[in-house]
Amino acid sequence: MNKIDLETEKIREPKDYLEIESLKVTYNQRGQETLALENVNLTLPEASIGAIIGPSGCGKSTLLNVVAGLNPSYEGKVFLNGKTPQESNEVALILQEYGLLPWKTVWDNVRLGLQIKGVSKGEAAERTEEILTQLGLLQLRKRFPIQLSGGQRQRVAIARSLVLKPELLLMDEPFSSLDALTREEMQELVLKVWQENGLTILLITHNIEEAVFLGHKIFTMSPCPGNILEELTNPLAGDHEARGKVEFLELTNYLRQNLRGRE
Amino acid sequence: MGLKDITNQFLHTIITIVLILLGWQILSMLLQTTAFPPPGKALKSFTTLLYSDILTHLQISLYRVGVSLVVAAILGIPLGLFLGKNKRADELSAPFLYLTFPIPKVVFLPIFLILLGIGNLSKIVMITLIVFYQILVTTRDAARNVQHEYVLSVQSLKASNWELYRHVYFPACLPNILTSLKLGLGTAMAVLFLVETYATREGIGYFIMNSWSSLAYDKMFAGIIAMSLMGFLLYLLLDTCEKIFCSWVNP
Ligand SMILES: Nc1ncnc2c1ncn2[C@@H]1O[C@H](COP(=O)(O)OP(=O)(O)OP(=O)(O)O)[C@@H](O)[C@H]1O
Ligand SMILES: [Mg+2]
């Protein structure tokens, strides 16, 4: 399934990191079929941030799981820099609830990915320490996730992904359970991480302002079965003064009406 | 855990022991029968016997219980994790386990005695079988309920099946596994007593019943103390494991 088509490989424009074409996902639970995604088409240029907004249950997490290689039974084409999600080793996923393992300390949670990828012990320790220092988490390294605040957990989840030096970072509603201040702090952190590491990021959000603040490309999705309604190029992304500008208000209002009209 | 907590816990244990001994003393004074000697007398007989044959009997019993628990855990834990993780295998095996779990396996003791002889083997197999079921069912149920999010989180790192067991299923189920081992220990001790009262001249269960039939009540109580201490120490061992390996539950 989903073998690389050599023909399309040659003519592919090099600047799109993620390409999704006619993606369809059905869940089959106890004989009951749910069509979660149908005819999803999406492209995301290299080193940019894409933001997906859509109503609850429209298949956003499903889409991310496919790209992360967690759902091999999809139909359609999904390529990460020319590789299928199953082949790609350059993708990291931050789950909706962060996905930190409660039985591992901060240190062990962050190191786990390196351990699984077979990085040597010494190098793994070095890289773990480096990333924890960078995100201001080194003093917390011996704690368990349960002993952290929401913002700190989010930081650990980011550290856990970044330590793998991924090319594509997927984030599923990364800030939805944070208070407003921590949320803004984390948005800044994502921008900083993006700038410093030259990553491609695809994130899901319920928050329209957040999508406009972070997303160079904004995708709106329809309710179940989900597909992409609209793809907007957003010139305001990453602009710290944007929140005060008229264009910002106009864009958020447009998106809000667009989403509400379909719900 | 700080030093203060440890001293507090120590004091608590001491006070509890004193209260148990006090209750025993009062009960023996009320009953006024040689079959229920006061703790002082029983303990004295326990210490004098400690250097004679009671230790040999204890050793044999400890061996039987220890081997049974270890074998039951080695078989029950991996199989439980496997069934909890794999829906198909679980669905296939569930009716069998459902039907055989409530059977009191101890009724098969006569069969085991005939098939496996009256030596250690039949006893160990009997205890192992009973404890194995408890561990298997608890582990399977715990593995079934592992949050899918943790599995996805580690799967997204392109982990192998073995790594999923190692980093997710086993640690997630460990608190439940240790609880089932503790409960299994209680069952194992009870079954041990039963199997040691038939066709054997070794083991602490035999020692107790033999003292009873020869009306040596001090000796009998010394045996009871020895068996209780053995259970207590094994329980302490499991409890310590839980404190060390499951500290994340209550950090
Ligand atoms: N494992 C599964 N088995 C069966 N159906 C599923 C499964 N996972 C998701 N679904 C269904 O697929 C649809 C999309 O789910 P998904 O979790 O992708 O939505 P979402 O957009 O992420 O929602 P939310 O915003 O609430 O997180 C829903 O109707 C859901 O019930
Ligand atoms: Mg979701």
XYZ file of C-alpha atoms and ligand atoms in Angstrom:
546
model
C 0.000 0.000 0.000
C 1.124 3.551 -0.657
C 4.318 2.685 -2.484
C 6.298 5.660 -3.643
C 5.377 6.437 -7.179
C 8.679 7.178 -8.861
C 7.053 9.252 -11.558
C 5.475 11.696 -9.129
C 8.668 11.730 -7.082
C 10.538 13.306 -9.988
C 8.070 16.034 -10.781
C 7.343 16.896 -7.156
C 8.134 20.473 -6.242
C 10.919 20.324 -3.712
C 9.545 22.993 -1.438
C 6.507 21.166 -0.091
C 7.485 19.100 2.917
C 4.097 17.506 3.494
C 1.763 16.395 0.708
C -1.612 14.809 1.242
C -3.821 13.813 -1.659
C -7.328 12.298 -1.590
C -6.846 10.987 1.931
C -9.663 8.851 3.247
C -9.868 7.223 6.653
C -12.574 4.895 7.921
C -12.718 3.469 11.418
C -14.127 0.025 11.800
C -15.297 -0.707 15.296
C -17.326 -3.848 16.020
C -18.603 -3.987 12.480
C -19.682 -0.362 12.543
C -17.944 1.846 10.011
C -17.248 5.513 10.682
C -16.009 7.678 7.866
C -13.662 10.089 9.646
C -11.876 11.770 6.742
C -12.800 11.975 3.089
C -10.933 13.505 0.168
C -8.479 15.522 2.223
C -5.954 17.467 0.181
C -3.250 19.479 1.856
C 0.275 20.677 1.194
C 2.634 22.357 3.608
C 5.829 24.093 2.444
C 9.121 23.223 4.084
C 10.051 25.293 7.177
C 6.604 26.800 7.595
C 3.884 26.470 10.205
C 0.474 25.128 9.258
C -2.538 25.497 11.534
C -5.679 23.377 11.265
C -8.968 24.575 12.743
C -12.227 22.694 12.705
C -15.148 21.607 14.833
C -14.735 18.923 17.465
C -14.880 15.396 16.087
C -14.175 16.401 12.483
C -11.095 14.183 12.276
C -8.224 16.497 13.136
C -6.517 14.020 15.438
C -7.165 11.288 12.887
C -5.357 13.339 10.246
C -2.360 13.933 12.502
C -2.190 10.280 13.490
C -2.023 9.274 9.836
C 0.838 11.704 9.182
C 2.643 10.445 12.302
C 2.486 6.901 10.942
C 0.123 5.628 13.620
C -2.615 4.585 11.237
C -1.265 2.515 8.354
C -4.715 1.610 7.010
C -5.466 4.923 5.298
C -6.397 5.327 1.657
C -4.870 7.987 -0.575
C -1.427 9.541 -0.737
C 0.551 10.935 2.159
C 4.178 11.931 1.678
C 6.647 13.507 4.051
C 9.528 14.759 1.992
C 8.798 11.933 -0.439
C 8.491 9.208 2.201
C 5.357 7.528 3.502
C 4.540 8.108 7.179
C 5.634 4.549 7.937
C 9.020 5.072 6.313
C 9.757 8.505 7.650
C 11.911 8.781 10.728
C 11.842 12.539 10.744
C 8.450 13.156 12.262
C 7.543 13.779 15.909
C 4.085 13.984 17.417
C 2.844 15.785 20.514
C -0.487 14.288 21.537
C -3.572 16.103 22.732
C -2.865 15.073 26.364
C 0.925 15.410 25.898
C 1.499 11.638 25.998
C 4.047 11.760 28.821
C 4.484 8.422 30.555
C 3.528 8.818 34.246
C 5.991 6.122 35.345
C 9.010 7.850 33.863
C 10.748 10.931 35.202
C 11.093 14.053 33.064
C 14.590 12.923 32.152
C 13.537 9.416 31.155
C 10.519 10.680 29.225
C 12.706 12.989 27.163
C 15.401 10.340 26.668
C 12.952 7.608 25.635
C 12.822 8.529 21.937
C 16.614 8.459 21.663
C 16.702 5.128 23.481
C 14.203 3.629 21.039
C 16.028 5.061 18.012
C 19.162 3.318 19.258
C 21.257 6.407 20.039
C 24.238 5.521 22.241
C 23.871 6.090 25.991
C 26.458 8.851 26.191
C 25.073 10.800 23.269
C 21.503 10.364 24.502
C 22.427 11.791 27.906
C 24.214 14.712 26.274
C 21.315 15.561 23.979
C 18.749 15.167 26.746
C 20.655 17.511 29.010
C 21.085 20.028 26.214
C 17.394 20.172 25.343
C 16.264 20.291 28.989
C 18.631 23.201 29.590
C 17.383 24.971 26.494
C 13.770 24.736 27.690
C 14.577 25.584 31.319
C 13.618 22.140 32.604
C 16.891 20.844 33.980
C 15.974 21.381 37.654
C 12.789 19.370 37.098
C 14.499 16.349 35.534
C 13.909 14.010 38.482
C 10.198 14.757 38.791
C 7.354 12.639 37.529
C 4.789 14.215 35.146
C 2.187 14.220 37.915
C 4.390 16.642 39.855
C 4.456 19.251 37.070
C 2.180 22.138 36.181
C 0.320 22.132 32.866
C 2.807 24.524 31.280
C 5.751 22.487 32.502
C 4.221 19.300 31.114
C 3.769 21.034 27.766
C 7.424 22.049 27.837
C 8.498 18.486 28.570
C 6.354 17.263 25.691
C 8.064 19.758 23.384
C 11.490 18.745 24.712
C 10.620 15.098 24.168
C 9.913 15.767 20.487
C 12.706 18.248 19.806
C 15.400 15.998 21.236
C 14.830 13.757 18.205
C 15.690 16.660 15.884
C 12.628 16.012 13.704
C 12.023 17.725 10.371
C 8.262 17.744 10.873
C 6.649 18.443 14.225
C 2.977 17.593 14.681
C 1.071 19.118 17.595
C -2.467 18.120 18.519
C -4.169 20.993 20.341
C -0.995 21.720 22.211
C -2.234 24.562 24.364
C -5.902 23.803 24.930
C -5.594 22.998 28.620
C -3.357 25.939 29.536
C -4.379 29.245 31.089
C -4.242 32.348 28.903
C -0.842 33.581 30.100
C 0.921 30.231 29.896
C -0.698 29.745 26.529
C 0.874 32.911 25.130
C 4.193 31.976 26.643
C 3.997 28.590 24.922
C 3.045 30.151 21.590
C 6.172 32.297 21.821
C 8.164 29.191 22.665
C 6.871 27.398 19.579
C 7.841 30.365 17.403
C 11.307 30.427 18.948
C 11.744 26.685 18.508
C 10.578 26.960 14.913
C 12.996 29.798 14.121
C 15.976 28.159 15.773
C 15.496 24.681 14.329
C 14.127 25.394 10.855
C 11.331 22.873 11.360
C 8.100 22.349 9.533
C 5.235 22.401 12.023
C 1.631 21.274 11.623
C -0.588 22.061 14.562
C -4.225 21.682 15.442
C -6.065 24.309 17.421
C -9.545 25.254 18.516
C -8.437 28.820 18.952
C -8.761 31.093 15.914
C -6.431 33.787 17.288
C -3.810 31.134 17.861
C -4.139 29.872 14.302
C -3.678 33.396 12.965
C -0.760 34.139 15.263
C 1.153 30.945 14.421
C 0.012 29.618 11.055
C 1.634 30.684 7.810
C -1.005 28.504 6.272
C -4.415 28.089 7.875
C -6.631 25.130 7.009
C -10.288 25.047 7.994
C -12.038 21.704 8.186
C -15.653 20.652 7.777
C -17.572 18.550 10.295
C -17.599 14.746 10.046
C -16.538 13.324 7.635
C -13.819 15.950 7.636
C -12.188 17.505 4.648
C -10.352 20.763 4.022
C -12.812 23.593 3.355
C -10.334 26.315 2.748
C -6.604 26.917 2.702
C -5.501 30.458 3.551
C -2.063 31.993 3.286
C -1.596 34.201 6.310
C 0.872 37.103 6.090
C 0.411 37.946 9.770
C 1.966 34.764 11.177
C 4.685 35.289 13.758
C 4.099 39.048 13.843
C 4.175 40.123 17.497
C 2.343 43.353 16.789
C -0.289 41.590 14.704
C -2.826 41.232 17.498
C -3.469 45.001 17.454
C -3.821 45.298 13.683
C -7.051 45.652 11.722
C -6.092 42.813 9.371
C -5.801 40.489 12.365
C -9.351 41.278 13.460
C -10.647 40.970 9.923
C -9.009 37.612 9.393
C -10.169 36.160 12.715
C -13.707 37.397 12.087
C -13.704 35.912 8.625
C -12.535 32.545 9.939
C -15.003 32.604 12.785
C -17.939 33.242 10.480
C -16.698 30.681 8.048
C -16.486 27.994 10.721
C -19.705 28.949 12.445
C -21.665 29.017 9.212
C -20.850 25.391 8.562
C -21.402 24.040 12.045
C 10.367 9.438 52.405
C 12.031 11.447 55.167
C 13.636 10.162 58.346
C 10.666 11.378 60.360
C 8.234 9.324 58.276
C 10.386 6.233 58.722
C 10.565 6.638 62.526
C 6.824 7.278 62.623
C 6.137 4.157 60.616
C 8.483 2.170 62.848
C 6.710 3.391 66.002
C 3.380 2.564 64.424
C 4.518 -1.006 63.702
C 5.852 -1.482 67.252
C 2.607 -0.220 68.802
C 0.571 -2.503 66.547
C 2.665 -5.538 67.537
C 2.266 -4.682 71.244
C -1.502 -4.378 70.806
C -1.719 -7.752 69.033
C 0.296 -9.431 71.814
C -1.904 -7.745 74.430
C -5.082 -8.984 72.740
C -3.616 -12.479 72.540
C -2.719 -12.405 76.264
C -6.214 -11.281 77.268
C -7.851 -13.899 75.020
C -5.719 -16.723 76.465
C -6.555 -15.562 80.018
C -10.250 -15.593 79.173
C -10.204 -18.984 77.422
C -8.141 -20.737 80.123
C -7.259 -23.723 77.942
C -3.939 -25.354 77.115
C -4.909 -25.200 73.441
C -4.484 -21.426 73.524
C -1.310 -20.590 75.463
C -0.372 -16.975 76.308
C 2.073 -15.268 73.913
C 4.946 -15.428 76.407
C 4.838 -19.194 76.551
C 4.412 -19.594 72.793
C 7.255 -17.188 72.026
C 9.529 -18.975 74.474
C 8.813 -22.271 72.819
C 9.324 -20.601 69.446
C 12.806 -19.365 70.388
C 13.894 -22.658 71.893
C 12.647 -24.558 68.849
C 14.250 -22.077 66.472
C 17.528 -23.932 66.752
C 16.027 -27.362 66.374
C 13.776 -28.747 63.660
C 11.386 -25.830 63.155
C 13.927 -24.072 60.941
C 14.219 -27.053 58.622
C 10.456 -27.210 58.255
C 10.331 -23.482 57.633
C 13.030 -23.716 54.999
C 11.120 -26.372 53.080
C 7.885 -24.364 53.227
C 9.623 -21.181 52.141
C 11.102 -23.063 49.198
C 7.668 -24.387 48.167
C 5.947 -21.004 48.397
C 8.856 -19.088 46.894
C 9.235 -21.325 43.845
C 5.458 -21.356 43.303
C 5.169 -17.573 43.417
C 8.131 -17.042 41.111
C 6.922 -19.599 38.560
C 3.359 -18.246 38.694
C 4.672 -14.719 38.110
C 7.006 -15.746 35.286
C 4.122 -17.458 33.494
C 1.219 -15.212 34.500
C 2.643 -11.738 33.933
C 3.802 -12.082 30.300
C 0.715 -14.040 29.306
C -1.559 -11.488 31.007
C 0.194 -8.601 29.263
C -0.025 -10.390 25.933
C -3.755 -11.078 26.261
C -4.474 -7.537 27.457
C -2.624 -6.068 24.495
C -3.906 -8.363 21.761
C -7.643 -8.164 21.294
C -7.916 -11.293 19.139
C -6.055 -13.546 21.552
C -8.004 -12.047 24.432
C -11.344 -12.717 22.772
C -10.336 -16.286 21.965
C -9.127 -17.085 25.464
C -11.659 -15.113 27.482
C -14.432 -17.777 27.583
C -11.951 -20.432 28.697
C -10.597 -18.237 31.499
C -14.085 -17.118 32.437
C -15.247 -20.704 32.884
C -12.151 -22.076 34.614
C -11.345 -19.110 36.881
C -14.098 -19.754 39.461
C -13.265 -23.463 39.851
C -11.528 -23.951 43.216
C -8.386 -25.560 41.823
C -7.513 -26.988 45.207
C -10.002 -29.798 44.578
C -7.507 -31.214 42.086
C -5.026 -31.927 44.856
C -5.792 -35.670 44.969
C -5.233 -35.898 41.222
C -1.931 -34.060 41.466
C -0.860 -36.350 44.292
C -1.573 -39.364 42.125
C -0.009 -37.943 38.963
C 2.973 -36.083 40.383
C 3.694 -38.025 43.543
C 3.717 -36.909 47.149
C 6.986 -34.975 46.907
C 7.525 -31.244 46.436
C 6.409 -31.237 42.806
C 2.692 -31.852 43.385
C 2.614 -29.193 46.113
C 4.431 -26.606 44.056
C 2.260 -27.279 41.005
C -0.890 -26.914 43.115
C 0.113 -23.565 44.627
C 1.482 -22.301 41.313
C -1.726 -23.098 39.448
C -3.894 -21.199 41.908
C -1.666 -18.125 42.131
C -1.057 -18.152 38.375
C -4.775 -17.640 37.698
C -4.956 -14.685 40.046
C -1.912 -13.011 38.518
C -3.005 -13.772 34.956
C -6.493 -12.326 35.285
C -5.371 -9.210 37.185
C -2.547 -8.514 34.743
C -4.765 -9.037 31.712
C -7.423 -6.672 33.023
C -4.806 -4.037 33.837
C -3.248 -4.367 30.378
C -6.652 -4.028 28.732
C -7.138 -0.716 30.505
C -3.794 0.865 29.651
C -4.614 4.309 28.280
C -4.399 4.316 24.518
C -2.670 7.690 24.635
C 0.464 6.158 26.206
C 0.545 3.454 23.567
C 0.199 5.999 20.744
C 2.821 8.206 22.333
C 5.437 5.451 22.280
C 4.235 4.027 18.959
C 4.805 7.421 17.385
C 8.493 6.920 18.211
C 8.333 3.887 15.899
C 8.758 1.530 18.823
C 8.731 -2.230 18.359
C 6.266 -4.505 20.131
C 8.888 -5.484 22.652
C 9.530 -1.814 23.425
C 5.805 -1.237 23.889
C 5.729 -4.016 26.497
C 8.848 -2.711 28.145
C 8.050 1.007 28.269
C 4.251 1.015 28.410
C 2.406 -2.193 29.264
C 4.664 -3.602 31.954
C 5.268 -0.399 33.933
C 1.636 0.671 33.553
C 0.440 -2.656 34.978
C 3.131 -3.054 37.624
C 1.094 -1.578 40.524
C -1.715 -4.033 39.769
C 0.720 -6.892 39.275
C 2.261 -6.277 42.683
C -1.175 -6.112 44.281
C -2.050 -9.435 42.687
C 1.222 -10.892 43.973
C 0.373 -9.732 47.487
C -3.073 -11.290 47.296
C -1.527 -14.360 45.669
C 0.892 -14.620 48.580
C -2.030 -14.826 51.021
C -3.649 -17.548 48.925
C -0.344 -19.373 48.520
C 0.177 -19.529 52.289
C -3.305 -20.917 52.822
C -2.878 -23.548 50.120
C 0.586 -24.358 51.440
C -0.896 -25.188 54.832
C -3.454 -27.431 53.233
C -1.039 -29.347 50.990
C 1.392 -29.794 53.856
C -1.170 -31.554 55.997
C -1.434 -34.478 53.555
C 1.036 -37.229 52.908
C 4.152 -35.395 54.029
C 6.452 -35.256 57.026
C 8.044 -31.949 56.105
C 7.016 -28.325 56.128
C 5.630 -25.929 58.673
C 2.057 -27.009 57.992
C 2.977 -30.568 58.908
C 4.818 -29.274 61.979
C 1.713 -27.445 63.199
C -0.689 -30.314 62.596
C 1.716 -32.841 64.081
C 2.145 -30.756 67.239
C -1.599 -30.446 67.440
C -2.223 -34.188 67.216
C 0.417 -34.854 69.878
C -1.190 -32.173 72.095
C 2.023 -30.075 72.138
C 0.208 -26.744 72.039
C 3.266 -24.619 72.779
C 4.986 -26.199 69.831
C 1.899 -25.736 67.699
C 1.807 -22.042 68.468
C 5.503 -21.755 67.809
C 4.730 -23.140 64.357
C 1.931 -20.664 63.873
C 4.263 -17.813 64.794
C 6.887 -19.120 62.387
C 4.392 -19.377 59.538
C 3.042 -15.894 60.233
C 6.544 -14.443 60.289
C 7.298 -16.091 56.963
C 4.169 -14.590 55.417
C 4.961 -11.227 56.912
C 8.512 -11.166 55.576
C 7.415 -12.144 52.071
C 4.743 -9.449 52.190
C 7.343 -6.931 53.309
C 9.501 -7.904 50.348
C 6.666 -7.253 47.878
C 5.765 -4.025 49.645
C 9.356 -2.827 49.347
C 9.327 -3.656 45.635
C 6.213 -1.543 45.278
C 7.811 1.378 47.117
C 10.875 1.225 44.902
C 9.372 0.506 41.478
C 5.987 2.238 41.730
C 7.062 5.443 43.423
C 5.464 7.319 40.531
C 1.972 6.463 41.796
C 2.411 8.526 44.952
C 5.590 10.493 44.475
N -10.312 4.593 17.280
C -11.482 5.008 16.775
N -12.446 4.118 16.479
C -13.620 4.506 15.952
N -13.939 5.781 15.686
C -13.032 6.726 15.963
C -11.755 6.405 16.529
N -11.057 7.543 16.716
C -11.855 8.528 16.285
N -13.045 8.068 15.834
C -14.142 8.870 15.251
O -13.632 9.589 14.166
C -14.082 10.926 14.169
C -12.919 11.875 14.228
O -12.241 11.760 15.465
P -10.986 12.663 15.841
O -10.506 12.231 17.168
O -10.028 12.634 14.731
O -11.655 14.128 15.955
P -10.994 15.525 16.370
O -11.257 16.476 15.264
O -9.606 15.352 16.770
O -11.870 15.939 17.626
P -11.457 16.857 18.882
O -11.405 18.253 18.392
O -12.596 16.674 19.837
O -10.180 16.353 19.392
C -15.033 11.029 15.358
O -16.345 10.892 14.873
C -14.664 9.880 16.247
O -15.786 9.406 16.934
Mg -8.547 15.562 18.614
